[in-house]
GROMACS .gro file of C-alpha atoms in nm:
model
  413
    1MET     CA    1  11.428  14.735   9.399
    2ASN     CA    2  11.433  14.378   9.515
    3GLU     CA    3  11.091  14.294   9.656
    4THR     CA    4  11.212  14.001   9.862
    5GLN     CA    5  11.369  14.221  10.131
    6LEU     CA    6  11.287  14.576  10.232
    7PRO     CA    7  11.588  14.811  10.253
    8TRP     CA    8  11.498  14.941  10.597
    9SER     CA    9  11.457  14.596  10.751
   10GLY     CA   10  11.736  14.348  10.797
   11ARG     CA   11  11.498  14.056  10.821
   12PRO     CA   12  11.501  13.791  10.547
   13PRO     CA   13  11.186  13.748  10.338
   14SER     CA   14  10.916  13.521  10.471
   15ALA     CA   15  10.854  13.177  10.326
   16ALA     CA   16  10.531  13.296  10.165
   17THR     CA   17  10.710  13.586   9.996
   18THR     CA   18  10.989  13.359   9.871
   19ALA     CA   19  10.740  13.108   9.732
   20ARG     CA   20  10.538  13.383   9.563
   21ASN     CA   21  10.847  13.536   9.403
   22THR     CA   22  10.966  13.192   9.284
   23LEU     CA   23  10.634  13.112   9.119
   24ARG     CA   24  10.623  13.458   8.964
   25ASP     CA   25  10.971  13.414   8.821
   26MET     CA   26  10.876  13.072   8.682
   27TRP     CA   27  10.580  13.231   8.507
   28ASP     CA   28  10.772  13.531   8.371
   29SER     CA   29  11.058  13.319   8.239
   30ARG     CA   30  10.855  13.030   8.102
   31PRO     CA   31  11.014  12.899   7.782
   32LEU     CA   32  10.885  12.878   7.429
   33ARG     CA   33  10.793  12.542   7.286
   34PRO     CA   34  11.048  12.492   7.007
   35ARG     CA   35  10.960  12.339   6.674
   36ASP     CA   36  11.305  12.209   6.588
   37ASP     CA   37  11.339  11.957   6.874
   38ARG     CA   38  10.989  11.842   6.958
   39LYS     CA   39  10.837  11.495   6.965
   40LEU     CA   40  10.476  11.588   7.048
   41ALA     CA   41  10.406  11.948   7.142
   42GLY     CA   42  10.755  12.053   7.253
   43VAL     CA   43  10.685  12.078   7.627
   44SER     CA   44  10.974  11.849   7.727
   45ALA     CA   45  11.212  12.023   7.485
   46ALA     CA   46  11.110  12.363   7.625
   47ILE     CA   47  11.175  12.259   7.986
   48ALA     CA   48  11.506  12.099   7.892
   49ARG     CA   49  11.619  12.410   7.703
   50ARG     CA   50  11.512  12.640   7.986
   51TYR     CA   51  11.707  12.453   8.255
   52GLU     CA   52  11.986  12.312   8.033
   53ILE     CA   53  11.922  11.943   8.093
   54ASP     CA   54  11.883  11.648   7.859
   55PRO     CA   55  11.536  11.646   7.698
   56THR     CA   56  11.535  11.266   7.705
   57LEU     CA   57  11.535  11.272   8.085
   58VAL     CA   58  11.243  11.517   8.085
   59ARG     CA   59  11.048  11.293   7.847
   60VAL     CA   60  11.114  10.989   8.066
   61GLY     CA   61  11.001  11.192   8.367
   62PHE     CA   62  10.671  11.275   8.195
   63VAL     CA   63  10.618  10.906   8.113
   64VAL     CA   64  10.679  10.806   8.475
   65ALA     CA   65  10.455  11.088   8.596
   66ALA     CA   66  10.182  10.974   8.356
   67ILE     CA   67  10.198  10.625   8.507
   68VAL     CA   68  10.171  10.744   8.868
   69GLY     CA   69   9.912  11.013   8.793
   70PRO     CA   70   9.997  11.379   8.716
   71GLY     CA   71  10.190  11.342   8.389
   72ILE     CA   72   9.906  11.393   8.138
   73PRO     CA   73   9.743  11.693   8.316
   74LEU     CA   74  10.082  11.861   8.352
   75TYR     CA   75  10.165  11.808   7.986
   76LEU     CA   76   9.831  11.951   7.874
   77ALA     CA   77   9.880  12.249   8.104
   78GLY     CA   78  10.228  12.298   7.957
   79CYS     CA   79  10.082  12.302   7.606
   80ALA     CA   80   9.839  12.571   7.716
   81VAL     CA   81  10.069  12.808   7.910
   82LEU     CA   82  10.399  12.769   7.721
   83PRO     CA   83  10.384  12.979   7.401
   84ASP     CA   84  10.459  12.820   7.068
   85ALA     CA   85  10.787  12.939   6.912
   86GLY     CA   86  10.622  12.958   6.570
   87PRO     CA   87  10.761  12.870   6.228
   88PRO     CA   88  11.120  12.956   6.130
   89GLY     CA   89  11.177  13.329   6.096
   90SER     CA   90  10.866  13.432   6.287
   91PRO     CA   91  10.893  13.702   6.556
   92VAL     CA   92  10.898  13.617   6.923
   93PRO     CA   93  10.538  13.550   7.030
   94PRO     CA   94  10.399  13.765   7.312
   95ARG     CA   95  10.399  13.598   7.650
   96ASN     CA   96  10.096  13.783   7.783
   97GLY     CA   97   9.887  13.781   7.468
   98PRO     CA   98   9.521  13.684   7.458
   99SER     CA   99   9.448  13.319   7.530
  100SER     CA  100   9.336  13.115   7.235
  101ALA     CA  101   9.040  12.881   7.237
  102LEU     CA  102   9.278  12.585   7.214
  103SER     CA  103   9.470  12.698   7.525
  104VAL     CA  104   9.149  12.738   7.723
  105THR     CA  105   9.032  12.394   7.608
  106LEU     CA  106   9.360  12.233   7.711
  107LEU     CA  107   9.347  12.398   8.054
  108VAL     CA  108   8.990  12.274   8.107
  109MET     CA  109   9.094  11.921   8.008
  110ALA     CA  110   9.394  11.937   8.242
  111ALA     CA  111   9.174  12.055   8.529
  112LEU     CA  112   8.922  11.775   8.470
  113LEU     CA  113   9.199  11.513   8.465
  114ALA     CA  114   9.349  11.662   8.782
  115VAL     CA  115   9.028  11.627   8.984
  116PRO     CA  116   9.080  11.251   9.056
  117LEU     CA  117   9.434  11.329   9.168
  118VAL     CA  118   9.310  11.569   9.433
  119LEU     CA  119   9.034  11.339   9.555
  120SER     CA  120   9.257  11.030   9.582
  121SER     CA  121   9.497  11.022   9.876
  122ASP     CA  122   9.734  10.776   9.707
  123ARG     CA  123   9.758  10.993   9.392
  124VAL     CA  124   9.781  11.339   9.542
  125ILE     CA  125  10.124  11.263   9.691
  126PRO     CA  126  10.289  11.183   9.352
  127ALA     CA  127  10.130  11.500   9.211
  128LEU     CA  128  10.273  11.714   9.491
  129VAL     CA  129  10.613  11.549   9.454
  130THR     CA  130  10.614  11.620   9.078
  131VAL     CA  131  10.529  11.989   9.131
  132ALA     CA  132  10.793  12.013   9.404
  133LEU     CA  133  11.054  11.868   9.168
  134LEU     CA  134  10.969  12.130   8.904
  135VAL     CA  135  11.002  12.409   9.160
  136ALA     CA  136  11.332  12.265   9.287
  137LEU     CA  137  11.456  12.248   8.927
  138HIS     CA  138  11.381  12.618   8.883
  139VAL     CA  139  11.544  12.713   9.212
  140THR     CA  140  11.865  12.520   9.143
  141ARG     CA  141  11.903  12.580   8.767
  142GLY     CA  142  11.675  12.871   8.684
  143ASN     CA  143  11.947  13.138   8.684
  144ARG     CA  144  12.211  12.968   8.472
  145PRO     CA  145  12.380  13.210   8.227
  146GLY     CA  146  12.207  13.222   7.890
  147ALA     CA  147  11.931  12.978   7.983
  148ARG     CA  148  11.655  13.238   7.986
  149GLU     CA  149  11.758  13.384   7.648
  150ALA     CA  150  11.797  13.042   7.484
  151ALA     CA  151  11.456  12.928   7.607
  152ALA     CA  152  11.290  13.247   7.477
  153SER     CA  153  11.452  13.247   7.131
  154PRO     CA  154  11.226  13.181   6.829
  155THR     CA  155  11.271  12.897   6.583
  156PRO     CA  156  11.589  12.963   6.382
  157VAL     CA  157  11.569  13.019   6.010
  158VAL     CA  158  11.689  12.728   5.796
  159PRO     CA  159  11.986  12.835   5.577
  160TRP     CA  160  11.898  12.896   5.211
  161VAL     CA  161  11.957  12.602   4.980
  162ALA     CA  162  11.961  12.637   4.603
  163ASP     CA  163  11.666  12.488   4.419
  164PRO     CA  164  11.794  12.202   4.201
  165HIS     CA  165  11.497  12.250   3.965
  166ALA     CA  166  11.561  12.621   3.907
  167PRO     CA  167  11.664  12.714   3.548
  168THR     CA  168  12.037  12.763   3.499
  169VAL     CA  169  12.180  13.078   3.342
  170ALA     CA  170  12.417  13.015   3.051
  171GLN     CA  171  12.761  13.168   3.096
  172ALA     CA  172  12.955  13.335   2.814
  173ALA     CA  173  13.222  13.119   2.653
  174PRO     CA  174  13.586  13.235   2.678
  175PRO     CA  175  13.750  13.367   2.360
  176ALA     CA  176  13.916  13.113   2.132
  177TRP     CA  177  14.251  13.306   2.118
  178ASP     CA  178  14.383  13.449   2.443
  179PRO     CA  179  14.755  13.367   2.475
  180LEU     CA  180  14.808  13.604   2.769
  181GLY     CA  181  14.509  13.480   2.963
  182VAL     CA  182  14.369  13.828   3.015
  183ALA     CA  183  14.009  13.729   2.957
  184PRO     CA  184  13.835  13.661   3.292
  185PHE     CA  185  13.639  13.381   3.129
  186ALA     CA  186  13.960  13.182   3.085
  187TRP     CA  187  14.060  13.197   3.450
  188ASP     CA  188  14.019  12.858   3.610
  189LEU     CA  189  14.030  12.943   3.979
  190PRO     CA  190  13.937  12.683   4.241
  191GLU     CA  191  13.611  12.732   4.417
  192PRO     CA  192  13.641  12.809   4.789
  193GLY     CA  193  13.571  12.500   4.991
  194PRO     CA  194  13.333  12.482   5.286
  195GLU     CA  195  13.453  12.604   5.618
  196PRO     CA  196  13.567  12.321   5.843
  197GLY     CA  197  13.312  12.235   6.105
  198PRO     CA  198  13.382  12.201   6.475
  199PRO     CA  199  13.553  11.879   6.577
  200PRO     CA  200  13.316  11.609   6.700
  201ALA     CA  201  13.266  11.601   7.072
  202PRO     CA  202  13.443  11.315   7.247
  203ARG     CA  203  13.218  11.022   7.318
  204SER     CA  204  13.100  11.015   7.677
  205SER     CA  205  13.207  10.724   7.891
  206LEU     CA  206  12.919  10.775   8.136
  207THR     CA  207  12.706  10.488   8.001
  208PRO     CA  208  12.968  10.207   8.017
  209ILE     CA  209  13.099  10.328   8.354
  210THR     CA  210  12.747  10.341   8.502
  211LEU     CA  211  12.659   9.995   8.370
  212ALA     CA  212  12.985   9.850   8.502
  213VAL     CA  213  12.927   9.999   8.848
  214SER     CA  214  12.567   9.874   8.848
  215LEU     CA  215  12.685   9.520   8.770
  216VAL     CA  216  12.941   9.534   9.052
  217VAL     CA  217  12.685   9.664   9.301
  218ALA     CA  218  12.423   9.408   9.194
  219GLY     CA  219  12.685   9.132   9.222
  220MET     CA  220  12.775   9.241   9.575
  221VAL     CA  221  12.410   9.246   9.684
  222GLY     CA  222  12.350   8.910   9.515
  223GLY     CA  223  12.654   8.761   9.688
  224LEU     CA  224  12.518   8.881  10.022
  225ALA     CA  225  12.179   8.726   9.942
  226LEU     CA  226  12.344   8.390   9.863
  227ALA     CA  227  12.577   8.397  10.162
  228ALA     CA  228  12.299   8.479  10.407
  229PRO     CA  229  11.962   8.357  10.275
  230GLY     CA  230  11.688   8.588  10.390
  231ALA     CA  231  11.922   8.874  10.483
  232VAL     CA  232  11.809   9.092  10.193
  233PRO     CA  233  11.490   9.084   9.982
  234ALA     CA  234  11.503   8.939   9.632
  235SER     CA  235  11.416   9.271   9.468
  236ALA     CA  236  11.723   9.432   9.625
  237VAL     CA  237  11.953   9.281   9.359
  238PRO     CA  238  11.796   9.447   9.051
  239GLY     CA  239  11.691   9.739   9.269
  240ALA     CA  240  12.055   9.815   9.356
  241ALA     CA  241  12.147   9.817   8.987
  242LEU     CA  242  11.846  10.038   8.914
  243ALA     CA  243  11.957  10.287   9.179
  244VAL     CA  244  12.303  10.315   9.022
  245VAL     CA  245  12.154  10.362   8.674
  246GLY     CA  246  11.918  10.626   8.813
  247ILE     CA  247  12.214  10.820   8.954
  248GLY     CA  248  12.382  10.790   8.616
  249LEU     CA  249  12.071  10.933   8.447
  250VAL     CA  250  12.071  11.234   8.677
  251VAL     CA  251  12.442  11.295   8.613
  252GLY     CA  252  12.386  11.246   8.241
  253ALA     CA  253  12.102  11.498   8.238
  254LEU     CA  254  12.333  11.761   8.383
  255ARG     CA  255  12.614  11.673   8.140
  256ARG     CA  256  12.390  11.606   7.837
  257ALA     CA  257  12.509  11.247   7.810
  258GLY     CA  258  12.405  10.895   7.900
  259ARG     CA  259  12.072  10.880   7.719
  260TRP     CA  260  12.143  10.514   7.634
  261LEU     CA  261  12.093  10.441   8.003
  262VAL     CA  262  11.718  10.491   7.959
  263PRO     CA  263  11.639  10.144   7.809
  264PHE     CA  264  11.849   9.978   8.080
  265ALA     CA  265  11.661  10.174   8.347
  266VAL     CA  266  11.326  10.063   8.202
  267LEU     CA  267  11.439   9.698   8.187
  268LEU     CA  268  11.570   9.705   8.546
  269ALA     CA  269  11.249   9.869   8.667
  270LEU     CA  270  11.044   9.588   8.512
  271VAL     CA  271  11.271   9.321   8.663
  272THR     CA  272  11.255   9.488   9.004
  273ALA     CA  273  10.876   9.504   8.990
  274ALA     CA  274  10.862   9.138   8.886
  275THR     CA  275  11.079   9.025   9.180
  276ILE     CA  276  10.891   9.219   9.447
  277PRO     CA  277  10.642   8.930   9.498
  278LEU     CA  278  10.940   8.707   9.580
  279ASN     CA  279  11.032   8.920   9.881
  280ASP     CA  280  10.786   8.729  10.098
  281ALA     CA  281  10.957   8.407   9.992
  282VAL     CA  282  11.330   8.479  10.014
  283GLY     CA  283  11.337   8.808  10.201
  284PRO     CA  284  11.411   8.845  10.570
  285ASP     CA  285  11.212   8.575  10.750
  286GLY     CA  286  11.073   8.462  10.413
  287TRP     CA  287  10.875   8.142  10.398
  288ALA     CA  288  11.123   7.982  10.155
  289VAL     CA  289  11.415   8.025  10.397
  290ARG     CA  290  11.249   8.023  10.739
  291GLY     CA  291  11.344   7.697  10.906
  292GLY     CA  292  11.639   7.625  10.681
  293ILE     CA  293  11.682   7.419  10.368
  294GLY     CA  294  11.677   7.040  10.359
  295GLU     CA  295  11.473   6.747  10.486
  296THR     CA  296  11.332   6.664  10.826
  297VAL     CA  297  11.258   6.293  10.880
  298GLU     CA  298  11.118   6.186  11.217
  299ALA     CA  299  10.947   5.872  11.352
  300PRO     CA  300  10.847   5.937  11.716
  301THR     CA  301  10.678   5.658  11.908
  302THR     CA  302  10.554   5.850  12.214
  303ALA     CA  303  10.368   6.175  12.263
  304ALA     CA  304  10.665   6.313  12.457
  305ALA     CA  305  10.898   6.249  12.161
  306LEU     CA  306  10.664   6.426  11.921
  307ALA     CA  307  10.781   6.787  11.875
  308PRO     CA  308  10.517   7.060  11.885
  309GLU     CA  309  10.638   7.198  11.551
  310TYR     CA  310  10.842   7.094  11.247
  311ARG     CA  311  10.944   7.361  10.996
  312ARG     CA  312  11.148   7.381  10.676
  313GLY     CA  313  11.190   7.675  10.440
  314THR     CA  314  11.270   7.469  10.132
  315GLY     CA  315  11.272   7.092  10.138
  316ALA     CA  316  11.048   6.831  10.301
  317VAL     CA  317  10.902   6.730  10.635
  318GLU     CA  318  10.838   6.357  10.664
  319LEU     CA  319  10.673   6.225  10.981
  320ASP     CA  320  10.615   5.854  11.036
  321LEU     CA  321  10.361   5.833  11.319
  322THR     CA  322  10.243   5.480  11.250
  323ARG     CA  323  10.398   5.355  11.577
  324LEU     CA  324  10.290   5.654  11.784
  325ASP     CA  325  10.123   5.542  12.108
  326LEU     CA  326   9.782   5.706  12.133
  327THR     CA  327   9.652   5.496  12.420
  328ALA     CA  328   9.461   5.699  12.677
  329THR     CA  329   9.608   5.662  13.026
  330PRO     CA  330   9.526   5.831  13.355
  331GLY     CA  331   9.656   6.184  13.331
  332ALA     CA  332   9.705   6.163  12.954
  333THR     CA  333   9.367   6.169  12.786
  334GLY     CA  334   9.383   6.490  12.583
  335PRO     CA  335   9.469   6.519  12.216
  336VAL     CA  336   9.822   6.482  12.085
  337ARG     CA  337   9.910   6.788  11.877
  338THR     CA  338  10.184   6.882  11.634
  339ARG     CA  339  10.235   7.129  11.351
  340ALA     CA  340  10.438   7.085  11.029
  341GLU     CA  341  10.511   7.363  10.781
  342VAL     CA  342  10.722   7.393  10.469
  343GLY     CA  343  10.776   7.695  10.245
  344ALA     CA  344  10.852   7.521   9.919
  345GLY     CA  345  10.840   7.143   9.918
  346ALA     CA  346  10.631   6.867  10.070
  347VAL     CA  347  10.474   6.770  10.403
  348GLN     CA  348  10.416   6.394  10.429
  349VAL     CA  349  10.260   6.238  10.739
  350ARG     CA  350  10.174   5.873  10.796
  351VAL     CA  351   9.940   5.805  11.086
  352PRO     CA  352   9.823   5.487  11.262
  353ARG     CA  353   9.557   5.292  11.079
  354ASP     CA  354   9.296   5.325  11.355
  355ALA     CA  355   9.390   5.674  11.484
  356ASP     CA  356   9.123   5.931  11.561
  357LEU     CA  357   9.228   6.216  11.325
  358ARG     CA  358   9.162   6.589  11.333
  359VAL     CA  359   9.355   6.755  11.049
  360ARG     CA  360   9.369   7.121  10.944
  361SER     CA  361   9.571   7.151  10.623
  362SER     CA  362   9.629   7.424  10.365
  363VAL     CA  363   9.855   7.514  10.070
  364GLY     CA  364   9.925   7.845   9.902
  365THR     CA  365   9.973   7.677   9.566
  366GLY     CA  366   9.975   7.301   9.524
  367ASP     CA  367   9.795   6.979   9.622
  368LEU     CA  368   9.625   6.854   9.937
  369THR     CA  369   9.559   6.487  10.007
  370VAL     CA  370   9.420   6.399  10.350
  371ASP     CA  371   9.279   6.057  10.432
  372GLY     CA  372   9.168   5.999  10.072
  373GLN     CA  373   9.032   6.351  10.009
  374THR     CA  374   9.213   6.568   9.752
  375ARG     CA  375   9.218   6.940   9.674
  376THR     CA  376   9.428   7.122   9.412
  377GLY     CA  377   9.481   7.489   9.332
  378GLN     CA  378   9.572   7.815   9.504
  379ASN     CA  379   9.488   7.905   9.862
  380VAL     CA  380   9.330   7.566   9.923
  381ASP     CA  381   9.245   7.434  10.268
  382LEU     CA  382   9.098   7.107  10.390
  383THR     CA  383   8.974   7.010  10.734
  384VAL     CA  384   8.914   6.643  10.819
  385ASN     CA  385   8.766   6.485  11.135
  386ASP     CA  386   8.784   6.106  11.107
  387PRO     CA  387   8.760   5.870  11.407
  388GLY     CA  388   8.905   5.587  11.199
  389PRO     CA  389   8.757   5.257  11.086
  390ASP     CA  390   8.716   5.132  11.447
  391GLY     CA  391   8.528   5.442  11.566
  392PRO     CA  392   8.621   5.679  11.848
  393GLY     CA  393   8.869   5.552  12.100
  394GLY     CA  394   9.201   5.657  12.242
  395ARG     CA  395   9.364   5.998  12.221
  396VAL     CA  396   9.288   6.223  11.924
  397LEU     CA  397   9.579   6.307  11.692
  398GLU     CA  398   9.558   6.674  11.588
  399LEU     CA  399   9.768   6.783  11.290
  400ASP     CA  400   9.811   7.140  11.164
  401LEU     CA  401   9.985   7.122  10.824
  402ARG     CA  402  10.085   7.401  10.583
  403ALA     CA  403  10.279   7.433  10.256
  404GLU     CA  404  10.319   7.765  10.077
  405LEU     CA  405  10.426   7.602   9.753
  406GLY     CA  406  10.410   7.226   9.723
  407THR     CA  407  10.208   6.934   9.859
  408VAL     CA  408  10.054   6.816  10.185
  409GLU     CA  409   9.975   6.447  10.219
  410VAL     CA  410   9.831   6.250  10.511
  411THR     CA  411   9.790   5.875  10.476
  412ARG     CA  412   9.704   5.589  10.710
  413GLY     CA  413   9.958   5.311  10.734
   0.00000   0.00000   0.00000
């Protein structure tokens, strides 16, 4: 009788009952670890054979899971709970036999390695996602015809091959006179040839098609990034190609093809990770595109003509303030302020020789030179308060200068 639904009740089983039955079925139908297709302990090959997917995809999944956290504990647990298929010709091992000391040791090691995953909030989520993917794999592909039997079959016996070093038995020579050919020794019959094998499977076109589509998609995203700087992040170009290759890997796992997509997926993942830091530069509102590209050259002579801010994403901001009137007049005695910022490039400001200066300057990576003082490096800032060679007098010129990548220079002229 099906335990998931009672015959006298028309109600569907509860979520707890469904989950319990699913986990029980996963345990009862757990596969054997084969010896004819294993790389380490056969856990990936067993899972692939149980659910009829490409073992390469399972192995890549374990590598990714090991990087984010739960891969090694899960693999050790698989070695402990999945029975070994044994050598060729051995009987099917019992599934509920006594646990060996090695299995208990592996389970203890897996539990110890899983403790940091439970205690860390940023690692428990990848662990839960990995377990959920395994359960979803069983729900969607656990009842495929023949999968349970194939996963539970022992290691096949290798066909017998004659020993080349075994002694040969001498055969009797045919008679010297046999005109009718009645002696069996004189019959020269051809030996039966080997049975023709199955025709080779046609080569899958999944890999070239997937790579071609990924190039087209990456080209479209790259064209959008060039047409509208800052519209999309820099990592979106290789990320789009990686998404297409990932879809191809999933399709290939179901069709047992496309394993040559794995090195391309690894390469695209590394490129995507390397371009993520550039998102702040060329992404939406990135500092390398905010304010446009080019040069800004200004030479205001009055405080009213001096803009409160000058900004360029990539290029230069050049301000010639040598003729700026800083004379204090009734109603205009406060400081004269402006700000200049460039993402990648240079900020160059020339100020009057006798101006009272108050400068706040900084660079993300590059050089600072303010009134004869120099700083070089990363995340460098320099603040200067200089009343000039003639001492305090007139309105103070306040400058707030910033370059993410480049130089900031303030000179008296």
